[in-house]
Amino acid sequence: FTFSQINLITNSTEFPDRLSLMEVRLQAQEDEITLLKSSLADALRKLRLHDQQIPLLKQQLIAGKRNSLFHCANIKIFPPTTIRTLQKQLSKGSQSIKMFIRGRPITMYIPSNILNYEELRMDLPLQKLDLDWVYGYRGRDCRANLYLLPSGEAVYFIACVVVLYHIRNQTQRHYQKHTDCVRCLAIHPDKVRVASGQTAGVDKDGKPLQPFVHIWDSKTLVTLQQIGLGTFERGVGALTFSSSDAGTLLCVIDDSNEHMLSVWDWNKNIKHVEVKSTNEAILAVDFSPTDTNNIISCGKSHVYFWTMSTGTLTKKQGIFGKYKKPKFVLCFVFSLTGDVLTGDSEGNILTWGKSAADTKTLGKGAKETFQIMKQTRAHEGSVFAMCVLQGGAILSGGGKDRKVIRWSADLAPERECEIPEKFGAVRTIADVDGEELLVGTTRNAILRGTFSDGFVAIVQGHVDEMWGLATHPTQNIFISCGNDRQVCVWNAEDHKLDWCTTLEESGLCADFSPNGAVVSVGLSTGRWVVLDLQTKEVVSDLTDGNEQLSVMRYSPDGSFLAVGSHDNLIYIYNVTEGGRRYTRFGKCTGHSSFITHLDWSKDGKYIMSNSGDYEILYWDVASGCKLLRNRFESKDREWASYTCVLGFHVMGVWLEGSDGTDINALCRSHSESMVAVADDFCKVHLFQYPCPKPKAPSYKYEGHGSHVTNVRFTHNDSHLLSMGGKDTCILQWRVKGAAPGDHSKEHLASSSSVCSSSTFCYGQQDNQCFICNQEYVLCSKTSKSLVFYRSSQLLQLVKQCEIVLF
């Protein structure tokens, strides 16, 4: 088809949807041809023909000949996996920009209020982020990672952050110097210094990074030493300080195949000795409390007793003899009498003591060895944790039976209690005062309580990958959901879990209704439910298709709900009865891949959507969910939210060389001055908004230990929530440093002294706003912009309109 034929056909009303789809496909083919032309132009440039072509192209542009090869002499060839903004062209009387993702061109139309795209300046945002709160605890697969400091702070970790949570004051501090997931903790005998080891991780190119151990001061959060960089492989699995010599030495076991065991003078950063340990998993290690030269480690089917002498380490394996050899030895402690007590996967506590060697078995000259002196049946299932109290009593925590049992020094049972099933099994135990305990669980909760009064959760979190995140429209409340089938409602002000419910399927997306009374949650099977925020009841339960849902979005007035599915369709529902009744209005058909993101226009009539094959489509919902054939007509439309990762206003968030899946989510602030980005490399970025040019600068924030799946601003932009995928961690960031004129759109629109068309205008001429032509006079100048005020309102400096000059 030619353009004239398409225009003739599309004027007909006989097959509008089908022809709209054909036009989209034709545009894609023409984009591919454009890319081939660009490649040819680059080849010509490499043949040194550009010197002759550039003047010719300039003459053609001046003469108005706009059918040239789109500045072909300046176009480079990039690998098909990279993203770059390559071209600026004139199309249908309007400027447009093309960016390429995996070799596929995407056309972005430049809004009318931008007169000179090339001169746009991209600056860092005026705001920054500070880590305010960490939701969650890593108990599902880590051990011995919960301690109580004399300061009254519980120290534990999740993702890349070590959290110091003051139990009584309910405040948090954070040690943030790790570059990947923290895996183990050790407390120095002085109860002030802390050692934390991390996994290796990979960089954005997939290359492994080096793991290390940080030793730091828990009072000041100052790093005292970093050891092992370039020594450890894959990660640090276990570590411990010596105790009989005031904590001079640190023992570290890495996650390499041989599980290398090394002993360090950590203060001098000197490695004394290193030896291959075993090819089996190692779960715990510790120095003898009476002799620094003796070290014990345990893990899969073994207990090793190490002796350090003259720069070497020798090991003796614990002999189980007549006792059944367990599949795992999970934990151990030293009794006050010097015996070693191990907890294993058979549910037993074994007491190990030194005895004369069996010369018949070990040969002549064999020295004394550790052997089992006593077996105590402790738990049904595994013994996951053990702890010695000050008076010599022992605590043990069970797996299958979820019990915490107090034993006398000679292992006579004294007291016991059972952890509620919803919190999982006991992972680790920390003594508070001999009576009060802290218990970390396998379902990522930290409990506080006593044998008499039972236990309550003081820290809770998800236990599987999370994707769904939404913030309340008027309150400091947010919701999260994920593959663990939990839907959690959190109070961002009190830093607490308000309530949680378990669904039949995984929750992947969510959105609050504008009235804040209900929240809709999209599930992994095409089903979606609507929950009442107060009663927690399901008020609506519907299904669209049989594939997972990826986005739920209410229209600004709450009269519609859009449901984006992996079946390539957007389902539109009428919403009545305050969000409690839903009737199908229609569906948007035209995407050739699964829906990833969508946003409503401010008037609630249109939708912008992205899909898995990097399409940007626009829909006229009010007129029957029709695909808008001419995307150019949407270039000046204002959007109630901006979460689509592809669009002119957020084009600059894509880094050079990025893959099309590198950005999982983004969110524009309600003030429309900044945009937060969640990427695949554990980072949260903060850009200025709008951000329409490549290589835009941003602030980068670390803390997550896996791909960041979602980000959302709270209703007043005071905080940003970011959600990790596999790290099961939600980070709450405080937004600080907002510009003096950075007010919400609603506030600006209500002020008669400002430009009513836009918060930020894109140019200035003769002291007039390009959008509304109202007169302004220069009042102040900053490093980033010139600020203008209405000449009739000079005294009301608070009511201002900021005009950014480019």
Coordinates of N, CA and C in Angstrom, one line a residue, residues 251-449:
C251 N 37.7 -16.0 61.1 CA 37.7 -17.2 60.2 C 36.6 -17.1 59.2
V252 N 36.9 -17.3 57.9 CA 36.0 -17.2 56.8 C 36.0 -18.4 55.9
I253 N 34.8 -18.9 55.6 CA 34.6 -20.0 54.6 C 33.9 -19.4 53.4
D254 N 34.5 -19.6 52.2 CA 33.8 -19.1 51.0 C 32.9 -20.1 50.4
D255 N 32.3 -19.7 49.3 CA 31.3 -20.6 48.6 C 31.9 -21.3 47.3
S256 N 33.2 -21.4 47.3 CA 33.9 -22.1 46.1 C 33.6 -23.6 46.2
N257 N 33.9 -24.3 45.2 CA 33.7 -25.8 45.2 C 34.4 -26.4 46.4
E258 N 35.6 -26.0 46.7 CA 36.4 -26.6 47.8 C 36.1 -25.9 49.2
H259 N 35.2 -24.9 49.2 CA 34.9 -24.2 50.4 C 36.1 -23.9 51.2
M260 N 36.9 -23.0 50.6 CA 38.2 -22.6 51.3 C 38.0 -22.0 52.6
L261 N 38.7 -22.5 53.6 CA 38.7 -22.0 55.0 C 39.9 -21.1 55.2
S262 N 39.8 -19.9 55.6 CA 40.9 -19.0 55.8 C 40.8 -18.3 57.2
V263 N 41.9 -18.0 57.8 CA 42.0 -17.3 59.1 C 42.8 -16.1 58.9
W264 N 42.2 -14.9 59.4 CA 42.8 -13.6 59.1 C 43.0 -12.9 60.4
D265 N 44.1 -12.1 60.5 CA 44.2 -11.0 61.4 C 43.5 -9.9 60.8
W266 N 42.3 -9.7 61.1 CA 41.4 -8.8 60.3 C 41.9 -7.3 60.5
N267 N 42.4 -7.0 61.7 CA 42.8 -5.6 61.9 C 44.0 -5.2 61.0
K268 N 44.9 -6.1 60.7 CA 46.0 -5.9 59.9 C 45.8 -6.3 58.4
N269 N 44.6 -6.9 58.2 CA 44.3 -7.4 56.8 C 45.4 -8.4 56.4
I270 N 45.8 -9.3 57.3 CA 46.8 -10.4 57.0 C 46.1 -11.7 57.1
K271 N 46.3 -12.5 56.0 CA 45.8 -13.9 56.0 C 46.8 -14.8 56.6
H272 N 46.5 -15.5 57.7 CA 47.5 -16.4 58.4 C 47.5 -17.7 57.7
V273 N 46.4 -18.3 57.3 CA 46.4 -19.6 56.8 C 45.1 -19.8 55.9
E274 N 45.2 -20.7 54.9 CA 44.1 -21.0 54.0 C 44.2 -22.5 53.6
V275 N 43.1 -23.2 53.6 CA 43.1 -24.6 53.3 C 41.8 -25.0 52.7
K276 N 41.8 -26.0 51.8 CA 40.6 -26.5 51.3 C 39.8 -27.3 52.4
S277 N 38.5 -27.0 52.4 CA 37.7 -27.6 53.5 C 37.1 -28.9 53.1
T278 N 36.1 -28.8 52.2 CA 35.3 -29.9 51.7 C 34.5 -29.5 50.5
N279 N 34.1 -30.5 49.7 CA 33.3 -30.2 48.6 C 31.8 -30.2 49.0
E280 N 31.5 -30.5 50.2 CA 30.1 -30.5 50.7 C 29.8 -29.1 51.3
A281 N 28.5 -28.9 51.4 CA 28.0 -27.6 51.9 C 28.4 -27.4 53.4
I282 N 28.9 -26.2 53.7 CA 29.2 -25.9 55.1 C 28.2 -24.9 55.6
L283 N 27.7 -25.1 56.8 CA 26.6 -24.3 57.3 C 27.0 -23.5 58.5
A284 N 28.0 -23.8 59.2 CA 28.4 -23.0 60.4 C 29.9 -23.3 60.7
V285 N 30.5 -22.2 61.3 CA 31.9 -22.3 61.7 C 32.1 -21.5 63.0
D286 N 33.0 -21.9 63.9 CA 33.2 -21.1 65.1 C 34.5 -21.5 65.7
F287 N 35.2 -20.5 66.4 CA 36.4 -20.8 67.2 C 35.9 -21.4 68.6
S288 N 36.8 -22.2 69.1 CA 36.6 -22.7 70.5 C 36.7 -21.4 71.4
P289 N 35.8 -21.3 72.4 CA 35.8 -20.2 73.3 C 37.0 -20.2 74.2
T290 N 37.7 -21.3 74.3 CA 38.9 -21.3 75.2 C 40.2 -21.4 74.5
D291 N 40.2 -21.7 73.2 CA 41.5 -21.9 72.5 C 41.3 -21.4 71.0
T292 N 42.0 -20.4 70.7 CA 41.9 -19.8 69.4 C 42.4 -20.7 68.3
N293 N 43.2 -21.7 68.6 CA 43.8 -22.6 67.7 C 42.8 -23.7 67.3
N294 N 41.7 -23.8 67.9 CA 40.7 -24.8 67.6 C 39.5 -24.2 67.0
I295 N 39.1 -24.8 65.8 CA 38.0 -24.3 65.0 C 37.1 -25.5 64.7
I296 N 35.8 -25.3 64.7 CA 34.9 -26.3 64.3 C 34.0 -25.8 63.2
S297 N 33.7 -26.7 62.3 CA 32.8 -26.4 61.2 C 31.9 -27.6 61.0
C298 N 30.7 -27.4 60.4 CA 29.7 -28.5 60.2 C 28.9 -28.2 58.9
G299 N 28.3 -29.2 58.4 CA 27.5 -29.0 57.2 C 26.9 -30.3 56.8
K300 N 26.9 -30.6 55.5 CA 26.3 -31.8 55.0 C 27.1 -33.0 55.4
S301 N 26.5 -33.8 56.3 CA 27.0 -35.1 56.7 C 28.3 -35.1 57.4
H302 N 28.7 -34.0 58.0 CA 30.0 -33.9 58.7 C 30.1 -32.9 59.8
V303 N 31.0 -33.2 60.7 CA 31.5 -32.2 61.6 C 33.0 -32.3 61.6
Y304 N 33.7 -31.2 61.4 CA 35.2 -31.1 61.3 C 35.7 -30.4 62.5
F305 N 36.8 -30.9 63.1 CA 37.5 -30.3 64.2 C 38.9 -29.9 63.7
W306 N 39.1 -28.6 63.6 CA 40.3 -28.1 63.0 C 41.3 -27.6 64.1
T307 N 42.6 -27.9 63.8 CA 43.7 -27.4 64.7 C 44.6 -26.5 63.9
M308 N 44.9 -25.3 64.4 CA 45.8 -24.4 63.7 C 47.1 -24.4 64.4
S309 N 48.2 -24.6 63.7 CA 49.5 -24.7 64.3 C 50.6 -24.3 63.2
T310 N 51.5 -23.4 63.6 CA 52.6 -23.0 62.7 C 52.2 -22.8 61.3
G311 N 51.1 -22.0 61.1 CA 50.7 -21.6 59.8 C 50.0 -22.7 59.0
T312 N 49.6 -23.8 59.6 CA 48.9 -24.8 58.9 C 47.6 -25.1 59.7
L313 N 46.6 -25.7 59.0 CA 45.4 -26.2 59.5 C 45.2 -27.7 59.2
T314 N 45.0 -28.4 60.3 CA 44.7 -29.9 60.1 C 43.3 -30.1 60.7
K315 N 42.6 -31.1 60.0 CA 41.3 -31.4 60.5 C 41.1 -32.8 60.9
K316 N 40.2 -33.1 61.8 CA 39.8 -34.4 62.2 C 38.2 -34.5 62.0
Q317 N 37.8 -35.5 61.4 CA 36.4 -35.6 61.2 C 35.7 -36.3 62.4
G318 N 34.6 -35.7 62.8 CA 33.8 -36.3 63.9 C 33.3 -37.7 63.5
I319 N 33.4 -38.7 64.4 CA 33.0 -40.0 64.1 C 31.7 -40.3 64.7
F320 N 30.7 -40.7 63.9 CA 29.4 -40.9 64.4 C 29.2 -42.4 65.0
G321 N 30.1 -43.3 64.5 CA 30.1 -44.6 65.1 C 28.8 -45.3 65.1
K322 N 28.2 -45.7 66.2 CA 27.0 -46.5 66.3 C 25.8 -45.6 66.1
Y323 N 25.9 -44.3 66.1 CA 24.8 -43.4 65.8 C 24.6 -43.1 64.4
K324 N 23.3 -43.0 64.0 CA 23.0 -42.8 62.6 C 23.6 -41.4 62.1
K325 N 24.3 -41.5 61.0 CA 24.9 -40.3 60.4 C 23.8 -39.5 59.8
P326 N 23.7 -38.2 60.3 CA 22.6 -37.4 59.7 C 23.0 -36.9 58.3
K327 N 21.9 -36.5 57.6 CA 22.2 -35.9 56.3 C 22.8 -34.5 56.4
F328 N 22.4 -33.8 57.4 CA 23.0 -32.5 57.7 C 23.2 -32.3 59.1
V329 N 24.3 -31.7 59.5 CA 24.6 -31.1 60.8 C 24.4 -29.6 60.6
L330 N 23.3 -29.1 61.2 CA 22.9 -27.7 60.9 C 23.4 -26.6 61.7
C331 N 23.8 -27.0 63.0 CA 24.2 -25.9 63.9 C 25.0 -26.6 65.1
F332 N 25.7 -25.8 65.8 CA 26.4 -26.3 67.0 C 26.7 -25.1 68.0
V333 N 26.9 -25.5 69.2 CA 27.2 -24.5 70.3 C 28.2 -25.2 71.2
F334 N 28.9 -24.4 72.0 CA 29.8 -24.9 73.0 C 29.2 -24.8 74.4
S335 N 29.1 -25.9 75.1 CA 28.5 -25.8 76.4 C 29.6 -25.2 77.4
L336 N 29.1 -24.8 78.6 CA 30.0 -24.2 79.5 C 31.1 -25.2 80.0
T337 N 30.8 -26.5 79.8 CA 31.8 -27.5 80.3 C 32.9 -27.8 79.2
G338 N 32.7 -27.2 78.0 CA 33.7 -27.4 76.9 C 33.2 -28.4 75.9
D339 N 32.1 -29.1 76.1 CA 31.6 -30.0 75.1 C 31.0 -29.2 73.9
V340 N 30.9 -29.9 72.8 CA 30.3 -29.4 71.6 C 29.0 -30.1 71.4
L341 N 27.9 -29.3 71.2 CA 26.6 -29.8 71.0 C 26.2 -29.5 69.6
T342 N 25.8 -30.5 68.8 CA 25.4 -30.3 67.4 C 23.9 -30.6 67.3
G343 N 23.3 -29.8 66.4 CA 21.9 -30.1 66.1 C 21.8 -30.6 64.6
D344 N 21.1 -31.6 64.3 CA 21.1 -32.2 63.0 C 19.7 -32.4 62.4
S345 N 19.7 -32.9 61.2 CA 18.5 -33.1 60.4 C 17.6 -34.2 60.9
E346 N 18.2 -35.0 61.8 CA 17.4 -36.1 62.4 C 16.6 -35.7 63.6
G347 N 16.8 -34.5 64.0 CA 16.1 -34.0 65.2 C 16.8 -34.2 66.5
N348 N 18.1 -34.6 66.4 CA 18.9 -34.9 67.6 C 19.9 -33.8 68.0
I349 N 20.1 -33.7 69.3 CA 21.3 -32.9 69.7 C 22.3 -34.0 70.2
L350 N 23.5 -33.9 69.6 CA 24.6 -34.8 69.9 C 25.6 -34.1 70.7
T351 N 26.1 -34.7 71.8 CA 27.1 -34.1 72.7 C 28.4 -34.8 72.3
W352 N 29.4 -34.0 71.9 CA 30.7 -34.4 71.4 C 31.7 -34.1 72.5
G353 N 32.6 -35.1 72.9 CA 33.6 -34.9 73.8 C 34.9 -35.6 73.3
K354 N 36.0 -35.1 73.8 CA 37.3 -35.7 73.5 C 37.5 -37.0 74.2
S355 N 38.0 -38.0 73.4 CA 38.3 -39.3 74.0 C 39.6 -39.8 73.3
A356 N 40.1 -40.9 73.9 CA 41.3 -41.5 73.3 C 40.9 -42.1 71.9
A357 N 41.9 -42.0 71.0 CA 41.6 -42.5 69.6 C 41.5 -44.0 69.6
D358 N 40.7 -44.5 68.7 CA 40.5 -45.9 68.4 C 41.7 -46.3 67.5
T359 N 42.8 -46.9 68.1 CA 44.0 -47.2 67.3 C 43.7 -48.3 66.3
K360 N 42.7 -49.2 66.6 CA 42.4 -50.2 65.6 C 41.9 -49.7 64.3
T361 N 41.1 -48.6 64.5 CA 40.5 -48.0 63.3 C 41.4 -47.0 62.6
L362 N 42.0 -46.1 63.5 CA 42.8 -45.0 63.0 C 44.3 -45.3 62.9
G363 N 44.7 -46.4 63.4 CA 46.2 -46.8 63.3 C 47.0 -46.3 64.5
K364 N 48.1 -46.8 64.6 CA 49.0 -46.5 65.7 C 49.4 -45.0 65.6
G365 N 49.6 -44.4 66.8 CA 50.0 -43.0 66.9 C 48.9 -42.0 66.8
A366 N 47.7 -42.5 66.6 CA 46.5 -41.6 66.5 C 46.3 -40.9 67.8
K367 N 46.0 -39.6 67.8 CA 45.8 -38.9 69.0 C 44.3 -38.9 69.4
E368 N 44.0 -38.2 70.4 CA 42.6 -38.1 70.9 C 41.7 -37.5 69.8
T369 N 40.5 -37.8 69.8 CA 39.5 -37.3 68.8 C 38.2 -37.1 69.5
F370 N 37.4 -36.3 68.8 CA 36.0 -36.0 69.3 C 35.1 -37.1 68.9
Q371 N 34.4 -37.6 69.9 CA 33.4 -38.7 69.6 C 32.1 -38.3 70.3
I372 N 31.0 -39.0 69.9 CA 29.7 -38.7 70.5 C 29.6 -39.3 71.9
M373 N 29.3 -38.5 72.8 CA 29.2 -39.0 74.2 C 27.7 -39.2 74.6
K374 N 26.8 -38.5 73.9 CA 25.4 -38.6 74.3 C 24.5 -38.1 73.1
Q375 N 23.4 -38.8 72.9 CA 22.4 -38.3 71.9 C 21.1 -38.0 72.6
T376 N 20.5 -36.8 72.3 CA 19.3 -36.3 73.0 C 18.3 -36.1 71.9
R377 N 17.2 -36.7 72.0 CA 16.1 -36.5 71.0 C 15.5 -35.1 71.3
A378 N 15.5 -34.2 70.4 CA 15.1 -32.9 70.7 C 13.8 -32.4 69.9
H379 N 13.8 -32.6 68.6 CA 12.7 -32.1 67.8 C 12.2 -33.1 66.8
E380 N 11.0 -32.9 66.4 CA 10.5 -33.7 65.2 C 10.9 -32.9 64.0
G381 N 11.7 -33.5 63.2 CA 12.3 -32.8 62.1 C 13.6 -32.3 62.5
S382 N 14.2 -31.3 61.8 CA 15.5 -30.8 62.0 C 15.6 -29.9 63.2
V383 N 16.8 -29.9 63.7 CA 17.2 -28.8 64.7 C 17.9 -27.7 64.0
F384 N 17.2 -26.6 63.8 CA 17.7 -25.6 62.9 C 18.6 -24.6 63.7
A385 N 18.4 -24.4 65.0 CA 19.2 -23.4 65.7 C 19.4 -23.8 67.1
M386 N 20.5 -23.3 67.6 CA 20.8 -23.5 69.1 C 21.5 -22.2 69.6
C387 N 21.3 -22.0 70.9 CA 21.7 -20.8 71.6 C 22.0 -21.2 73.0
V388 N 23.2 -20.7 73.6 CA 23.5 -20.9 75.0 C 23.2 -19.6 75.8
L389 N 22.5 -19.8 76.8 CA 22.1 -18.6 77.7 C 23.2 -18.4 78.7
Q390 N 23.2 -17.3 79.4 CA 24.3 -16.9 80.3 C 24.5 -17.9 81.4
G391 N 23.5 -18.5 81.9 CA 23.7 -19.4 83.0 C 24.0 -20.8 82.6
G392 N 24.1 -21.1 81.3 CA 24.5 -22.4 80.8 C 23.3 -23.1 80.2
A393 N 22.1 -22.7 80.4 CA 20.9 -23.3 79.8 C 21.0 -23.1 78.2
I394 N 20.3 -24.0 77.5 CA 20.5 -24.1 76.1 C 19.1 -24.0 75.5
L395 N 19.0 -23.2 74.4 CA 17.8 -23.1 73.6 C 18.0 -23.8 72.3
S396 N 16.9 -24.5 71.8 CA 17.0 -25.1 70.5 C 15.7 -24.8 69.7
G397 N 15.8 -24.6 68.4 CA 14.7 -24.3 67.6 C 14.5 -25.4 66.5
G398 N 13.2 -25.8 66.4 CA 12.9 -26.9 65.5 C 12.4 -26.5 64.1
G399 N 12.5 -27.4 63.2 CA 12.0 -27.1 61.8 C 10.6 -27.5 61.7
K400 N 10.4 -28.8 61.6 CA 9.0 -29.3 61.3 C 8.1 -29.0 62.4
D401 N 8.5 -29.1 63.7 CA 7.6 -28.9 64.8 C 7.5 -27.4 65.2
R402 N 8.4 -26.6 64.7 CA 8.3 -25.1 64.9 C 8.4 -24.8 66.4
K403 N 9.1 -25.6 67.2 CA 9.2 -25.4 68.7 C 10.5 -24.8 69.1
V404 N 10.4 -23.9 70.1 CA 11.5 -23.4 70.8 C 11.6 -24.1 72.2
I405 N 12.6 -24.8 72.5 CA 12.7 -25.6 73.7 C 13.9 -25.1 74.5
R406 N 13.7 -24.9 75.8 CA 14.7 -24.5 76.8 C 15.2 -25.8 77.5
W407 N 16.5 -26.0 77.5 CA 17.1 -27.2 78.1 C 18.0 -26.7 79.2
S408 N 18.1 -27.6 80.3 CA 19.1 -27.4 81.3 C 20.5 -27.6 80.7
A409 N 21.5 -27.3 81.5 CA 22.9 -27.5 81.1 C 23.2 -29.0 80.7
D410 N 22.5 -29.9 81.4 CA 22.7 -31.3 81.1 C 21.6 -31.9 80.2
L411 N 21.0 -31.0 79.5 CA 20.0 -31.3 78.4 C 18.8 -32.0 78.9
A412 N 18.3 -31.5 80.0 CA 16.9 -31.9 80.5 C 16.0 -30.8 80.0
P413 N 14.9 -31.2 79.4 CA 13.9 -30.2 78.9 C 13.2 -29.5 80.0
E414 N 13.1 -28.2 79.9 CA 12.5 -27.3 80.9 C 11.2 -26.7 80.5
R415 N 11.3 -25.9 79.4 CA 10.1 -25.2 78.9 C 10.1 -25.3 77.3
E416 N 8.9 -25.1 76.8 CA 8.8 -25.1 75.3 C 7.6 -24.3 74.9
C417 N 7.7 -23.8 73.7 CA 6.5 -23.1 73.0 C 6.6 -23.4 71.5
E418 N 5.5 -23.1 70.9 CA 5.4 -23.4 69.4 C 5.2 -22.1 68.7
I419 N 6.0 -21.9 67.6 CA 5.8 -20.7 66.8 C 4.6 -20.9 65.9
P420 N 3.7 -19.9 65.7 CA 2.6 -20.0 64.8 C 3.0 -20.4 63.4
E421 N 2.2 -21.3 62.8 CA 2.5 -21.9 61.5 C 2.8 -20.9 60.4
K422 N 2.0 -19.8 60.4 CA 2.2 -18.8 59.3 C 3.6 -18.2 59.3
F423 N 4.3 -18.3 60.4 CA 5.7 -17.7 60.4 C 6.8 -18.7 59.9
G424 N 6.4 -19.9 59.8 CA 7.4 -20.9 59.3 C 8.1 -21.6 60.5
A425 N 9.3 -22.2 60.2 CA 10.1 -22.8 61.2 C 11.1 -21.9 61.8
V426 N 11.7 -22.3 62.9 CA 12.7 -21.5 63.6 C 14.0 -21.5 62.9
R427 N 14.5 -20.4 62.5 CA 15.7 -20.3 61.7 C 16.9 -20.0 62.7
T428 N 16.7 -19.0 63.6 CA 17.8 -18.6 64.5 C 17.2 -18.0 65.7
I429 N 17.9 -18.1 66.8 CA 17.4 -17.6 68.1 C 18.5 -16.6 68.7
A430 N 18.0 -15.5 69.2 CA 18.9 -14.5 69.9 C 18.3 -14.2 71.3
D431 N 19.2 -14.3 72.3 CA 18.7 -14.1 73.7 C 18.7 -12.6 74.0
V432 N 17.6 -12.1 74.6 CA 17.5 -10.7 74.9 C 18.0 -10.5 76.4
D433 N 17.3 -11.2 77.3 CA 17.7 -11.0 78.7 C 17.6 -12.3 79.5
G434 N 17.6 -13.4 78.9 CA 17.5 -14.7 79.6 C 16.0 -15.2 79.6
E435 N 15.1 -14.2 79.5 CA 13.7 -14.6 79.4 C 13.1 -14.2 78.1
E436 N 13.3 -13.0 77.7 CA 12.8 -12.5 76.4 C 13.7 -13.0 75.3
L437 N 13.1 -13.4 74.1 CA 13.9 -13.9 73.0 C 13.5 -13.2 71.7
L438 N 14.4 -13.2 70.8 CA 14.2 -12.9 69.4 C 14.3 -14.2 68.6
V439 N 13.4 -14.4 67.7 CA 13.4 -15.7 66.9 C 13.2 -15.3 65.4
G440 N 14.2 -15.6 64.6 CA 14.1 -15.4 63.2 C 13.5 -16.7 62.5
T441 N 12.6 -16.6 61.6 CA 11.9 -17.7 61.0 C 12.2 -17.9 59.5
T442 N 11.9 -19.1 59.0 CA 12.1 -19.4 57.6 C 11.2 -18.7 56.7
R443 N 10.1 -18.1 57.2 CA 9.2 -17.3 56.4 C 9.5 -15.8 56.5
N444 N 10.8 -15.5 56.8 CA 11.3 -14.2 56.8 C 10.6 -13.2 57.8
A445 N 10.4 -13.8 59.0 CA 9.8 -12.9 60.0 C 10.8 -13.0 61.2
I446 N 10.7 -11.9 62.0 CA 11.5 -11.9 63.3 C 10.4 -11.7 64.4
L447 N 10.4 -12.6 65.3 CA 9.4 -12.6 66.4 C 10.1 -12.2 67.7
R448 N 9.3 -11.6 68.6 CA 9.8 -11.2 69.9 C 8.8 -11.8 70.9
G449 N 9.3 -12.4 72.0 CA 8.4 -12.8 73.0 C 9.1 -13.7 74.1

